[in-house]
Each structure stands twice: as C-alpha cells, then as structure tokens.
Short mmCIF file of C-alpha atoms and ligand atoms in Angstrom, two decimals:
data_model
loop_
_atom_site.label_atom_id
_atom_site.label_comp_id
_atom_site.label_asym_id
_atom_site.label_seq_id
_atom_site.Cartn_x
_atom_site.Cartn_y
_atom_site.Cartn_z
CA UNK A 1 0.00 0.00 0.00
CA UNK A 2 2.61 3.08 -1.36
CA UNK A 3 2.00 6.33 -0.27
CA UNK A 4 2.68 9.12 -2.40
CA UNK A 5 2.21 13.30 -1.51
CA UNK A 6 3.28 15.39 -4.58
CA UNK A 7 3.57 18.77 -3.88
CA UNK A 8 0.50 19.06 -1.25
CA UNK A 9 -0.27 22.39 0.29
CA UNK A 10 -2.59 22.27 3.22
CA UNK A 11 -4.10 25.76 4.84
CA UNK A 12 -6.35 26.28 7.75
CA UNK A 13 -8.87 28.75 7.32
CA UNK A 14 -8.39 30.26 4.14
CA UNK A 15 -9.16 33.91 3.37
CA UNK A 16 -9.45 34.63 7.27
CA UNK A 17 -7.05 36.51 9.49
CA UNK A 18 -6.16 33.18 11.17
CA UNK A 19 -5.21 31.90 7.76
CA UNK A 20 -2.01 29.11 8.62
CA UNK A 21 -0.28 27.70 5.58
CA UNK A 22 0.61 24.48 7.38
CA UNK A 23 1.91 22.44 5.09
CA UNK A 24 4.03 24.02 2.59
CA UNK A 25 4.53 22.06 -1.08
CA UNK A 26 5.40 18.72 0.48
CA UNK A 27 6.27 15.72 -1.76
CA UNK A 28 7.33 12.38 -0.36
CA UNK A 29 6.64 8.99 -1.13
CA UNK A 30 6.10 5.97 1.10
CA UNK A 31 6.97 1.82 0.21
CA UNK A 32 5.45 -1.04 1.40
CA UNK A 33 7.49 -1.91 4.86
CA UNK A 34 9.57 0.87 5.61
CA UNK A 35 9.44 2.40 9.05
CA UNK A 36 9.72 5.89 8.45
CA UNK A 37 10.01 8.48 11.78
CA UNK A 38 8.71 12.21 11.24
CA UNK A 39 10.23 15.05 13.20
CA UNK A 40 10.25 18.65 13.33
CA UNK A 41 9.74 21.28 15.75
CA UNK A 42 6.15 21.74 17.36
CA UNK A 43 3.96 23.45 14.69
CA UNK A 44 6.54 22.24 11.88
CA UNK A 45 2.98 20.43 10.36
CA UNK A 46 3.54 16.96 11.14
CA UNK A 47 -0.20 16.04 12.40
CA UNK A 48 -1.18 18.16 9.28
CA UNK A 49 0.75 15.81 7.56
CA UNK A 50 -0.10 13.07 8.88
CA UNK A 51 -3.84 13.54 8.57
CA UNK A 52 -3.42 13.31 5.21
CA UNK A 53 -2.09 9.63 4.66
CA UNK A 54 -5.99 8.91 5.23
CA UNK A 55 -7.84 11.64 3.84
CA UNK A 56 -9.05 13.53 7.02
CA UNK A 57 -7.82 16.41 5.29
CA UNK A 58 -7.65 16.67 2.02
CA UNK A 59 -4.60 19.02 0.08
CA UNK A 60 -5.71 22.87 -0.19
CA UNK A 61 -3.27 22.07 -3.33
CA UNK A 62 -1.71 19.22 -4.70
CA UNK A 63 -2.06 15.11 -4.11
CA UNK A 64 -2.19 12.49 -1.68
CA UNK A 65 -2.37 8.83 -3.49
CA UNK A 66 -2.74 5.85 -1.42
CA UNK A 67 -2.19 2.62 -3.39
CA UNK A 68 -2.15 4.62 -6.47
CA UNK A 69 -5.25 5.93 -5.85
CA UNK A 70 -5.65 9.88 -5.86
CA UNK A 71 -7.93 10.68 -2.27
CA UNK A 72 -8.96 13.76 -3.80
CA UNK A 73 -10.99 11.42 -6.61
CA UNK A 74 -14.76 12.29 -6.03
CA UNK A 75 -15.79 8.26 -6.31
CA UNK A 76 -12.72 7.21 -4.20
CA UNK A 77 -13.70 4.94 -1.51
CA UNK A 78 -12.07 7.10 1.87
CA UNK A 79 -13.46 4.09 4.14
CA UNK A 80 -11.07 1.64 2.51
CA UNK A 81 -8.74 4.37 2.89
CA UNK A 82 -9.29 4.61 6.20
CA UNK A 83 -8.91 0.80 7.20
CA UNK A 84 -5.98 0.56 5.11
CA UNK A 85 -4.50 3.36 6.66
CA UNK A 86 -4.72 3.21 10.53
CA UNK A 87 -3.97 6.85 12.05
CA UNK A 88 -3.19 7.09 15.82
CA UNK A 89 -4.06 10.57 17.02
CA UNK A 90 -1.63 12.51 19.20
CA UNK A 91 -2.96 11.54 23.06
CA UNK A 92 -5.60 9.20 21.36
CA UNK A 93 -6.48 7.82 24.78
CA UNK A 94 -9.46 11.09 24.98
CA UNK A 95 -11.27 9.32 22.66
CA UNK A 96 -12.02 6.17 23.96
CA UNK A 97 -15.48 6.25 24.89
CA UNK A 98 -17.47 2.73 25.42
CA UNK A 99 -18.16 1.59 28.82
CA UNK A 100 -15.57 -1.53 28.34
CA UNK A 101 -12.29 -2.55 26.96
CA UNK A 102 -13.65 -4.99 24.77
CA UNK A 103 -16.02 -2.89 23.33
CA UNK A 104 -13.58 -0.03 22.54
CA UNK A 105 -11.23 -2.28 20.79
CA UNK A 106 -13.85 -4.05 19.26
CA UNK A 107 -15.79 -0.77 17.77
CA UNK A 108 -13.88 -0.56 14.63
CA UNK A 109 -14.39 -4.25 13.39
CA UNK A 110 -17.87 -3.67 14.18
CA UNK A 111 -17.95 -1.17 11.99
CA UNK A 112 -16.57 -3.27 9.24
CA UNK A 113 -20.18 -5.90 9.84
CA UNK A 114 -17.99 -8.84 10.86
CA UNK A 115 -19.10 -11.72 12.33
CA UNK A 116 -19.25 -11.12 16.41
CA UNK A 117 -16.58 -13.85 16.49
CA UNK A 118 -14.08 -12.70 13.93
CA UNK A 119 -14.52 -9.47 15.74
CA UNK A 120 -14.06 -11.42 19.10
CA UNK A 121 -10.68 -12.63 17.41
CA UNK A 122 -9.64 -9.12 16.29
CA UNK A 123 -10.11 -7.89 19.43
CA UNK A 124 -7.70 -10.30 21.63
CA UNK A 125 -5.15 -10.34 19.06
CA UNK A 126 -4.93 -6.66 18.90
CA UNK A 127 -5.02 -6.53 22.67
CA UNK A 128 -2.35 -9.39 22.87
CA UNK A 129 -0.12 -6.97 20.71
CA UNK A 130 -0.24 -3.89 22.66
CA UNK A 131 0.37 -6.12 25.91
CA UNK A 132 -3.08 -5.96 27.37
CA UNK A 133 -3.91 -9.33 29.21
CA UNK A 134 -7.51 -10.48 29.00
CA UNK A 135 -8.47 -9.44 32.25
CA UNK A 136 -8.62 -6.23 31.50
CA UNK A 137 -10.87 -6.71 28.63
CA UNK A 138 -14.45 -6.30 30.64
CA UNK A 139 -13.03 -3.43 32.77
CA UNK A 140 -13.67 0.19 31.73
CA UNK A 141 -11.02 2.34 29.78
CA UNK A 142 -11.25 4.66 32.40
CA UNK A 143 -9.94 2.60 35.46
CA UNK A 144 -7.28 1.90 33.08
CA UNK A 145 -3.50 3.65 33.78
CA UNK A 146 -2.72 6.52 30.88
CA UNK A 147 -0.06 4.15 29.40
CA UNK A 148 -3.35 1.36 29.47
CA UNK A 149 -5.62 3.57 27.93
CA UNK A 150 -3.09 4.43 25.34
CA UNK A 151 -2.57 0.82 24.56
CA UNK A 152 -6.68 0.44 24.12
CA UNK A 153 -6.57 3.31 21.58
CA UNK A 154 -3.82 1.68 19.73
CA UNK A 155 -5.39 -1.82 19.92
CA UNK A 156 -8.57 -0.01 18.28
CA UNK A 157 -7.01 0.69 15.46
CA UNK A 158 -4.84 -2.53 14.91
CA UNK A 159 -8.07 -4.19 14.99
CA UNK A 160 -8.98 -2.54 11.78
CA UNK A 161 -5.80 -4.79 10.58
CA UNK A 162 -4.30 -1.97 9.04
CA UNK A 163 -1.63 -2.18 6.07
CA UNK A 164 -0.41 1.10 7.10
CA UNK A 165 0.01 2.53 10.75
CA UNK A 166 0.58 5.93 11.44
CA UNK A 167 1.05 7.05 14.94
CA UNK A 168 0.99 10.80 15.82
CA UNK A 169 3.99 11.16 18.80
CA UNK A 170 2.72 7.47 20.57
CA UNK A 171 5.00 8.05 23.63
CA UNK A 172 4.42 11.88 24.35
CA UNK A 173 3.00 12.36 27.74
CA UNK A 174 4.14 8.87 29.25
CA UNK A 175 6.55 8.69 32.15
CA UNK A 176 9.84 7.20 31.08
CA UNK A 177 9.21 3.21 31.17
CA UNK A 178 5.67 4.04 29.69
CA UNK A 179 7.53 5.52 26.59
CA UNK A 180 10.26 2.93 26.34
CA UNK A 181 7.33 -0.10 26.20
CA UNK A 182 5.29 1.95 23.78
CA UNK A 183 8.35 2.39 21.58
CA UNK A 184 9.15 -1.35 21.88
CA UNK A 185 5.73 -2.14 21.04
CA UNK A 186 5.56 0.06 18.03
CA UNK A 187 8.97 -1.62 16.95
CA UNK A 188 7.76 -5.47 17.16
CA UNK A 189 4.97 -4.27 15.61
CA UNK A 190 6.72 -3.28 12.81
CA UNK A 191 9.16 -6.23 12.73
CA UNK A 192 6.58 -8.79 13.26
CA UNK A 193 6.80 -7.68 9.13
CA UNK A 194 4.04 -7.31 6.12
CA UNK A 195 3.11 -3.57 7.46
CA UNK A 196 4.09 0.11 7.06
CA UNK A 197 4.89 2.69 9.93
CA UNK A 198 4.66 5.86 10.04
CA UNK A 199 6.07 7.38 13.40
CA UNK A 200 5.82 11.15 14.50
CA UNK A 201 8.16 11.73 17.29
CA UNK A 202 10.07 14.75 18.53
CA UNK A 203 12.59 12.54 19.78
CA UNK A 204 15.47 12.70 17.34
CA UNK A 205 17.24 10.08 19.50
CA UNK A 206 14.08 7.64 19.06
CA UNK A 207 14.04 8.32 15.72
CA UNK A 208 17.34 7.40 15.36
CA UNK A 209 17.24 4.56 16.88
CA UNK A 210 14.30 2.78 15.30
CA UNK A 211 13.55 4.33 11.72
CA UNK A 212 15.61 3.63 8.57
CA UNK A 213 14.63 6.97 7.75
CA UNK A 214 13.98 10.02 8.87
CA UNK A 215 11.59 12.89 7.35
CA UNK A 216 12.07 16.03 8.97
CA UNK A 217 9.95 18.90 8.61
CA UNK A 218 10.07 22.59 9.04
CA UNK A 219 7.17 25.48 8.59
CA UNK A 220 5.66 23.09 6.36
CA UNK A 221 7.77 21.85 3.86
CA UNK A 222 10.49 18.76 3.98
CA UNK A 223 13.99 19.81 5.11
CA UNK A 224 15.38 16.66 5.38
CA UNK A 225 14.42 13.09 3.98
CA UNK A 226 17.01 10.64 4.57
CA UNK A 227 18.54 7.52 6.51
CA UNK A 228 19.21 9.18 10.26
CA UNK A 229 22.97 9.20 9.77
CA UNK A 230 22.32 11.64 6.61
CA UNK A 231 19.98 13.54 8.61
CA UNK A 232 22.40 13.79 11.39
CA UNK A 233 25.45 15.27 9.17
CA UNK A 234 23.30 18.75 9.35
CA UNK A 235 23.54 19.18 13.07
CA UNK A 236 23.98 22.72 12.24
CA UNK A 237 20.74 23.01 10.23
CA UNK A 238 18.90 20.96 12.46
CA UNK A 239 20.08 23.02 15.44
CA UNK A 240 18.25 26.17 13.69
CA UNK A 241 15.41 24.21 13.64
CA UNK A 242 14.98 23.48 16.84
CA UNK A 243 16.45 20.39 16.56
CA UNK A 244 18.80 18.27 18.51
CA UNK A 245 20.68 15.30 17.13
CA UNK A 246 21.92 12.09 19.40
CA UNK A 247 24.54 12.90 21.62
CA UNK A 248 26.60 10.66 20.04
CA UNK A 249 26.58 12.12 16.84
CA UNK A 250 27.00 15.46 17.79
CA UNK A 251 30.39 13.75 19.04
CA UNK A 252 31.08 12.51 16.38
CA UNK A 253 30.75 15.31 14.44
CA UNK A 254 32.67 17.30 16.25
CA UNK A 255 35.64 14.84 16.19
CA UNK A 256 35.19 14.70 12.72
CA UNK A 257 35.70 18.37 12.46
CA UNK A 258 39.17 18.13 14.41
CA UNK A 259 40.09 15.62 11.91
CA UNK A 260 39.39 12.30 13.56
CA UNK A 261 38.41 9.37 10.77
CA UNK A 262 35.20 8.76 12.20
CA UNK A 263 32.88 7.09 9.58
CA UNK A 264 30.13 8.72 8.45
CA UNK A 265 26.81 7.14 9.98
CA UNK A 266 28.60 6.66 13.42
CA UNK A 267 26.00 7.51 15.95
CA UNK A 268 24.99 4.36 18.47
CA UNK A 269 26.87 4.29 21.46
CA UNK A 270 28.66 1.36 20.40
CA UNK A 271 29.54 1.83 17.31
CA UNK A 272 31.35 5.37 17.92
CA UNK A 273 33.25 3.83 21.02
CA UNK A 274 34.71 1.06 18.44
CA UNK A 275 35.06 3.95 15.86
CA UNK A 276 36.96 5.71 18.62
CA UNK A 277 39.05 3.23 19.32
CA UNK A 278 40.06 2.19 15.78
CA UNK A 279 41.05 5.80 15.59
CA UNK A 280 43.50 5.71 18.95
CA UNK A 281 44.57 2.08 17.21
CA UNK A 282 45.67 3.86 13.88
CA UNK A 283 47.34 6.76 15.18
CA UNK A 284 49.15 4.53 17.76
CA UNK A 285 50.48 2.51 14.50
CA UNK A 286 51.68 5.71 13.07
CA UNK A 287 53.97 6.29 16.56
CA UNK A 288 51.89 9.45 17.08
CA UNK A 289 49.19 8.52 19.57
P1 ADP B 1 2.95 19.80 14.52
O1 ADP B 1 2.14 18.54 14.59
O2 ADP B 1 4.27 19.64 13.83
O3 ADP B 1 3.11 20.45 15.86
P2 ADP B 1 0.61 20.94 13.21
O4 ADP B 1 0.40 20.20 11.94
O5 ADP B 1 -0.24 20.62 14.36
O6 ADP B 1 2.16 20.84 13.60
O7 ADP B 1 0.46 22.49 12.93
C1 ADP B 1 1.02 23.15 11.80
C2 ADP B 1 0.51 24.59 11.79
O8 ADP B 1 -0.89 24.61 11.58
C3 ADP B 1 0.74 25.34 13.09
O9 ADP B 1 1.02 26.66 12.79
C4 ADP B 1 -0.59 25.22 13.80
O10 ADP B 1 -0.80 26.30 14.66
C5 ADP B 1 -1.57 25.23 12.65
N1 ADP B 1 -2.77 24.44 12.95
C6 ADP B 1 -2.81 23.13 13.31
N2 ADP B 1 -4.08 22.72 13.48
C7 ADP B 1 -4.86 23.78 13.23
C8 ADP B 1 -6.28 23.99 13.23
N3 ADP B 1 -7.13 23.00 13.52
N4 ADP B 1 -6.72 25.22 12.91
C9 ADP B 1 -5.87 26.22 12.61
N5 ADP B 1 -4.53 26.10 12.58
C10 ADP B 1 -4.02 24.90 12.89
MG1 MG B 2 1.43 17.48 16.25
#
C-alpha cells in the first residue's frame, strides 16, 4: 500500500485573518514496509501531515495517493482508505469512549459488519499486541493507567488490521518506562513484518534509533528526507530548527571536524566507542598517539 504526496499544500482557514499555511509544497513517497520516523519542531505540520495519509484532510493544493489511488478522486472509496490506513491521534487515549475494553477495541471491526466472532478474534489479538492481558478486557477504559488507555486506543485501530500505521507522537506524555514499552511495542509491531509505519516523534534520539529513515519537517515543507545518519550530518541546520541530534553524533561530528576518521553514519553508542578506538589504534600505529 505506497503512499505518495506530490507537492501538497494544506491551509487552515483560508481567506481569514487566522489563515495558517501548514503544510508548505510537500512531496514524499512511502513503500510497502519501511518504518519511516517524522520530526520537526512543534507546529513544523507533522499532524497536518499526517492527517493526510488517510484523507481527514484533504490538500488545499496538490495530491495524496494511497495505493495509487488519488484521495482527492470524487468516487474514491475514503473508508477503505481509512482501514488501510490506521492513524493514531496525538494523546488518542481522549477518545475512547465505550463503557468496556472490549467494546472499545472491538468498535472498529464492528464497523466493518464482521461476524461477532471474527470481531471477538480481532479484538484479543490486537489486545495481545499492545500487551493488554484479557483481564482487563471487561473493565472500563477509564480505570485503566494513561499508558493502558493508550494501549486500548492503539489496539482499536490494529483491529482494523491496518496495512499502514501511522502514529501521531505514541510516547508523548508517558513517564519514562511508559515511553520505552510503547516504543518497543511500536517496533515489534513493525518487525513482526508485512506492514508500514509511520512514526511522529520529537525525539530525534528515538528516531534514530528505530527508523531507517527520517523525514524532517520545518514550517511546512520537507527539510530533510534521509537515513538518520544523513539527517544527522546537518547538526547545524537541524540546530536552527529546533532540533537536537543524538549525543553521540553530535560527538562525532565534532571529532570529525578536528580531523578524527570517524565514519560517516557513526551515531549508536557502540559503534562510535569502536570507531573511537580504531582511531586511537591507527594513530598509535603511526607512533603518534
Ligand atoms: P505539529 O504537529 O508539527 O506540531 P501541526 O500540523 O499541528 O504541527 O500544525 C502546523 C501549523 O498549523 C501550526 O502553525 C498550527 O498552529 C496550525 N494548525 C494546526 N491545526 C490547526 C487547526 N485546527 N486550525 C488552525 N490552525 C491549525
Ligand atoms: Mg502534532
């Protein structure tokens, strides 16, 4: 299920004082599998972005085509859009509304006029993903901790058995072993294989870490669009942006600058210390350590 935006141009109330050109010209295009992380600075246009991949808005200007088709099309069918493409709203956990678990999770597939058994099936193996245990199933949302709710709101939408997930900053708001299980969740989600993700995040080091690419946005448009150790040889840039990089590879940017040989695409802990050290090796060699 590709994605492709060419050239899209997205702005709030036109033709009013409050007029907000939030997304800027943007082109980018999606493949089948990747695991693509979206950063940029808060108001950079990412959730306008975002909301996009599945129609809920539609381009001011330009095109968003999902599987080749073009969501702007008068007869194209936006439901199948919208199960193919599974969007996970910033702090989605406000919407979760039914009186149990169960029925949260299961009020997508419902939707969808599956038998109550298939939907029965949808809704413990989308709960078994996210790391809810059945018990929790016939209790309310609401009883639920924030990370729990969280997890319903995601298992709500991997019930629709999406090809393509996009989650809008999953880990904001959590404490810091609620972010680094919804992270890890997000990331066997993805390599459990056969779908897309989408992450927004403005956590470059997350980013970094998980995505083989990184699309990083600023008032609107696309500044970067590359593997993270690309992104991270603008450190500069990004810095102007609001943006951090990984401590590591602001190190080892810097020690490329005094002329160390560190390779570019250095920036895991590991991998610079062993870069490091090959360095110290080679200059020992050549009697100058
Ligand atoms: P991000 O998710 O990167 O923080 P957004 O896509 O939410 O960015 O916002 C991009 C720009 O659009 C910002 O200037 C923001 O104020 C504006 N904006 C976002 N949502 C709305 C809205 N519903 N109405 C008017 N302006 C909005
Ligand atoms: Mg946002």
């Amino acid at each position: 299920m590709p994605i492709e935006v060419v050239n899209a141009t997205y702005i709030y109330m036109p033709g009013t004082p409050f007029e907000t050109r939030a997304l800027d010209g943007v082109s980018l295009s999606i493949a089948d599998g990747e695991f693509v992380g979206i950063i940029g600075h808060t108001g950079s246009g990412k959730s306008t972005l975002v909301q996009h991949l599945n129609a809920l808005l539609k381009p001011t200007l330009g095109s968003v085509y999902v599987n080749g088709l073009n969501l702007n099309d008068k007869d194209a069918n936006l439901r199948d859009v919208r199960r193919a493409v599974g969007l996970v709203f910033q702090y989605p956990e406000y919407q979760l509304f039914e009186e149990t678990v169960r029925k949260d999770i299961a009020f997508g597939p419902n939707n969808l006029g599956l038998e109550a058994a298939d939907v029965e099936a949808r809704v413990r193996e989308a709960a078994q993903i996210v790391g809810l245990s059945e018990d929790l199933l016939d209790r309310s949302p609401f009883e639920l901790s924030g990370g729990q709710k969280r997890r319903v709101a995601i298992a709500g939408v991997l019930a629709m058995r999406p090809n393509v997930l996009v989650l809008d900053e999953p880990a904001a708001g959590l404490d810091p072993r609620g972010r680094r299980e919804m992270l890890a969740l997000v990331r066997d989600y993805h390599a459990r294989g056969g779908v897309t993700v989408i992450m927004v995040s403005h956590s470059m080091d997350d980013v970094a870490r998980m995505c083989s690419r990184i699309i990083v946005m600023n008032h609107g448009r696309v500044a970067f669009d590359a593997p993270p150790a690309q992104v991270f040889a603008h450190g500069d840039e990004l810095a102007a942006m609001g943006l951090g990089i990984p401590a590591c590879a602001q190190l080892a940017n810097r020690l490329r600058e005094k002329g160390f040989a560190i390779p570019k695409g250095v920036f895991a802990l590991e991998e610079l210390a062993g870069a490091i050290t090959a360095c110290l090796g080679a200059e020992g060699e050549d009697g100058h350590a």
